CSV table of N, CA and C in Angstrom, one decimal:
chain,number,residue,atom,x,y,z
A,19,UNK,N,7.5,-20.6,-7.3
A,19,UNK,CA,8.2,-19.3,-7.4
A,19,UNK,C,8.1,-18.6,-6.1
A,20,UNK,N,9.0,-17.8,-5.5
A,20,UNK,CA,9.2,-17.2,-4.5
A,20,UNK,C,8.3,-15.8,-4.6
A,21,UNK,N,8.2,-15.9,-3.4
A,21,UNK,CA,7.2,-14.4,-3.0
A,21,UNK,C,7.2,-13.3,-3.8
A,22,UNK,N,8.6,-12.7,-3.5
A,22,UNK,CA,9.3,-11.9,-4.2
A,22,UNK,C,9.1,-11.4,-5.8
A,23,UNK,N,9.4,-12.5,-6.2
A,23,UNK,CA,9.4,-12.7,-7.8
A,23,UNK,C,7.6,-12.5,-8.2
A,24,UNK,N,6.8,-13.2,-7.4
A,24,UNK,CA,5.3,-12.9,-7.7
A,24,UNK,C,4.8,-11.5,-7.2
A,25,UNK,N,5.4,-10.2,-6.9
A,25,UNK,CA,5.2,-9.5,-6.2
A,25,UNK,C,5.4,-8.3,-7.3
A,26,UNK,N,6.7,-8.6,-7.8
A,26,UNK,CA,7.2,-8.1,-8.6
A,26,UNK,C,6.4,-8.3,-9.8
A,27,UNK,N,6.1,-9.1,-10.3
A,27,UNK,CA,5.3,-10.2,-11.2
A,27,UNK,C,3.6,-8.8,-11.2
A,28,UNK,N,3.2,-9.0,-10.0
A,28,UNK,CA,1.8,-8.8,-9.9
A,28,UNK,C,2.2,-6.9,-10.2
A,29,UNK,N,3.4,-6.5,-9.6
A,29,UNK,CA,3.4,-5.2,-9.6
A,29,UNK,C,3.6,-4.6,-11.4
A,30,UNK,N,4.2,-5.5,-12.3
A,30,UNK,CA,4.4,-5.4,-13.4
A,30,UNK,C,3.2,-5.0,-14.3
A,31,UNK,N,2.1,-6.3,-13.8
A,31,UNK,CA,1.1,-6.4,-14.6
A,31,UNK,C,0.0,-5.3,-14.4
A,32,UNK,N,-0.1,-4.7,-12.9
A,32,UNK,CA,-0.5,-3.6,-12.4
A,32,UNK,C,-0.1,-2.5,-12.8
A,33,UNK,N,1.0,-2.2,-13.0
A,33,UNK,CA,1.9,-1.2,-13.8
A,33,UNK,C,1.5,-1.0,-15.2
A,34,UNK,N,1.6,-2.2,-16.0
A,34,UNK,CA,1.4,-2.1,-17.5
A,34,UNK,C,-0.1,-1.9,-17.8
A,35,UNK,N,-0.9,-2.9,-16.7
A,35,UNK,CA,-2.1,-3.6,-17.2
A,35,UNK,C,-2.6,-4.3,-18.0
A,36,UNK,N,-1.6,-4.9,-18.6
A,36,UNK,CA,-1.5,-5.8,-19.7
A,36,UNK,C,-1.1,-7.1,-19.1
A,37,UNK,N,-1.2,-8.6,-19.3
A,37,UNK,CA,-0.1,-9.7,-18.9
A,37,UNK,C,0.9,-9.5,-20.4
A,38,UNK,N,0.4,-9.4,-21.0
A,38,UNK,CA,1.1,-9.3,-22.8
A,38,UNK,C,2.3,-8.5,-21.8
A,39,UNK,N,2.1,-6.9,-21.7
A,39,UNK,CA,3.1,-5.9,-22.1
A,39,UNK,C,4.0,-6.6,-20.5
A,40,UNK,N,3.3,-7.1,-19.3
A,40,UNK,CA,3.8,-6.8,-18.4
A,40,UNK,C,5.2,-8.0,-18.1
A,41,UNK,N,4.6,-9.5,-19.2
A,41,UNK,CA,6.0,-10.5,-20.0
A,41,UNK,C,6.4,-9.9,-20.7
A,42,UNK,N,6.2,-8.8,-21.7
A,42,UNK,CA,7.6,-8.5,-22.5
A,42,UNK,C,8.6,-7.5,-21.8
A,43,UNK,N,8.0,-7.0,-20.6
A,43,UNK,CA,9.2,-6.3,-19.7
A,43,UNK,C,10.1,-6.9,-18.9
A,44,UNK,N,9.3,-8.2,-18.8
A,44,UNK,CA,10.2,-9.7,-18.2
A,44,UNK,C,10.7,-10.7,-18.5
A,45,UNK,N,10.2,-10.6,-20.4
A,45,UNK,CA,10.8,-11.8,-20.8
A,45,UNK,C,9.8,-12.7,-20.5
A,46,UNK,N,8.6,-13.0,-20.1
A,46,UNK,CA,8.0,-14.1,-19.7
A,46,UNK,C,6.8,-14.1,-20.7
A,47,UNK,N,6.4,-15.1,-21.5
A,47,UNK,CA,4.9,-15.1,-22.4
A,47,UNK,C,4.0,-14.9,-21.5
A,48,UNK,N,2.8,-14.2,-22.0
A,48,UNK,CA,1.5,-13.8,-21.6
A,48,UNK,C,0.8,-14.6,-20.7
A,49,UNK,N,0.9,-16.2,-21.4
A,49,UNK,CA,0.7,-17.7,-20.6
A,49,UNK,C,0.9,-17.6,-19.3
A,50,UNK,N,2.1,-17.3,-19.3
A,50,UNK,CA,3.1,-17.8,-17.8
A,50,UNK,C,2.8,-16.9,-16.9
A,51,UNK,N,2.8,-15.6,-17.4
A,51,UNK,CA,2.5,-14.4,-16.6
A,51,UNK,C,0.9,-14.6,-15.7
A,52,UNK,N,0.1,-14.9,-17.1
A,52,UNK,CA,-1.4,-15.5,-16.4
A,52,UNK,C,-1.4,-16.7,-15.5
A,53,UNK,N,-0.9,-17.8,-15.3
A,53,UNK,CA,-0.7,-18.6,-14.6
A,53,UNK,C,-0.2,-18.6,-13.4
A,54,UNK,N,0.8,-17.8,-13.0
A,54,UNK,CA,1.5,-17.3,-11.9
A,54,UNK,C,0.8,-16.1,-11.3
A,55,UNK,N,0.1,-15.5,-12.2
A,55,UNK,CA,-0.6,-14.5,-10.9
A,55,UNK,C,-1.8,-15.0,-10.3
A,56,UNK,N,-2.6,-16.3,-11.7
A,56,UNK,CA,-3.6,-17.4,-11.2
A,56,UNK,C,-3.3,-18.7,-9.5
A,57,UNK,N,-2.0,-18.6,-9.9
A,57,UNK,CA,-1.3,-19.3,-9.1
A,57,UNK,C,-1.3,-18.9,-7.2
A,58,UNK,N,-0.9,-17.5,-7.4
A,58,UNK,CA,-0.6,-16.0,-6.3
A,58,UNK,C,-2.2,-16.5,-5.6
A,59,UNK,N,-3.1,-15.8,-6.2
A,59,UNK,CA,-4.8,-15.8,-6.1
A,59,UNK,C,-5.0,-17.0,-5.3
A,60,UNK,N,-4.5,-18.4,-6.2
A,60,UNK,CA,-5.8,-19.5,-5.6
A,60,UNK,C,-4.6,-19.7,-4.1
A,61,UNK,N,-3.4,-19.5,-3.8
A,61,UNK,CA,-2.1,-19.8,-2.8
A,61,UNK,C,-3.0,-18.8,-1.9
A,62,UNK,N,-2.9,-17.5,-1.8
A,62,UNK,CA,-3.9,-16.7,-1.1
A,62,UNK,C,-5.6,-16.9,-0.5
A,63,UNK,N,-6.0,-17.6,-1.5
A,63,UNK,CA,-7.4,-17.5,-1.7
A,63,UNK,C,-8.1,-16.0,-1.5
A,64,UNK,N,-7.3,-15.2,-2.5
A,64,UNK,CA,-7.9,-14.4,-2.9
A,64,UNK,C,-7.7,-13.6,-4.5
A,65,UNK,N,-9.0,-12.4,-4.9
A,65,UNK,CA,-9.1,-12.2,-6.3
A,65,UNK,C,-8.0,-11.0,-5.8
A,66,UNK,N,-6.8,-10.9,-7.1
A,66,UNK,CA,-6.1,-9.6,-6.4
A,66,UNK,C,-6.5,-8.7,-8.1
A,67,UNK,N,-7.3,-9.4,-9.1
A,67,UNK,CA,-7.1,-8.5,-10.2
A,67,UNK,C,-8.7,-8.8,-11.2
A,68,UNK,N,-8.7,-6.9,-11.0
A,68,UNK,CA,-10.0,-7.8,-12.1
A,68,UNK,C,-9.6,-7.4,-14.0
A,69,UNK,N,-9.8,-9.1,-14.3
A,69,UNK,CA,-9.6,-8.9,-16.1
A,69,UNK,C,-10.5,-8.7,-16.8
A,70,UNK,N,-10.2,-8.2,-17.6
A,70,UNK,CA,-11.4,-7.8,-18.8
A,70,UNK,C,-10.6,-7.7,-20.2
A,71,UNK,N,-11.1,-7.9,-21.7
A,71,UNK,CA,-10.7,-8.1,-22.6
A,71,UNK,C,-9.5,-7.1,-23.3
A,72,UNK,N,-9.9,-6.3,-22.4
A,72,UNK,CA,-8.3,-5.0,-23.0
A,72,UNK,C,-7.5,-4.7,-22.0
A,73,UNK,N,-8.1,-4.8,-20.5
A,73,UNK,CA,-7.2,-4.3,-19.3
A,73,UNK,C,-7.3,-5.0,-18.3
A,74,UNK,N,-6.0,-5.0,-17.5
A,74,UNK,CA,-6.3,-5.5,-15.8
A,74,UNK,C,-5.8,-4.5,-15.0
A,75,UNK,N,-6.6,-4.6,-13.9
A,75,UNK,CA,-6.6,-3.5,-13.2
A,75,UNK,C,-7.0,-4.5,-11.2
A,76,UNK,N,-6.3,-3.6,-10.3
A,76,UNK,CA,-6.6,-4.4,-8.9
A,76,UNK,C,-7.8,-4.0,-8.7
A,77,UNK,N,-8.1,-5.3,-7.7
A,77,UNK,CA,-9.6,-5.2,-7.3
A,77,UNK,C,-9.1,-4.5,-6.0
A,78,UNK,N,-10.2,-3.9,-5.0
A,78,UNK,CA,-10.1,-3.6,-3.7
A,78,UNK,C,-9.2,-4.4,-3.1
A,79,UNK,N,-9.1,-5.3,-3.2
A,79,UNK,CA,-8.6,-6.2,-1.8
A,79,UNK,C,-6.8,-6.2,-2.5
A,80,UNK,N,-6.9,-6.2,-4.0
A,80,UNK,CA,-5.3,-6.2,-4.3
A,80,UNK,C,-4.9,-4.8,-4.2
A,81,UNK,N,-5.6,-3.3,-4.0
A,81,UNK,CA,-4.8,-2.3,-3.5
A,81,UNK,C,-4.6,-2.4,-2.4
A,82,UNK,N,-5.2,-3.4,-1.1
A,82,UNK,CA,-4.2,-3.3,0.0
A,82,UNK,C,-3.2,-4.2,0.0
């Protein structure tokens, strides 16, 4: 997937803080959503989110 799209992607899940709510504003399942920002991370080699059982939220390095 293109930059763009993962950007948008990362800014959704940031926004909602959900992968759940931040695919149903894209149409994309939860899966896919986790995959592709897993995808972003290891392409970077960096953590841009930290998860936990109810929320995601950026780590330092994904607010810059």
């Amino acid at each position: 997937m293109d930059s763009v799209n993962d950007m948008i992607l990362l800014a959704e899940v940031t926004e909602t803080g959900s992968f759940t709510r931040a695919g149903g504003r894209i149409g994309m399942p939860k899966s896919r959503v986790s995959q592709r920002i897993a995808q972003v991370e290891a392409r970077l080699g960096l953590r841009l989110l930290n998860r936990s059982t109810r929320q995601v939220s950026l780590t330092g390095t994904g607010q810059v």
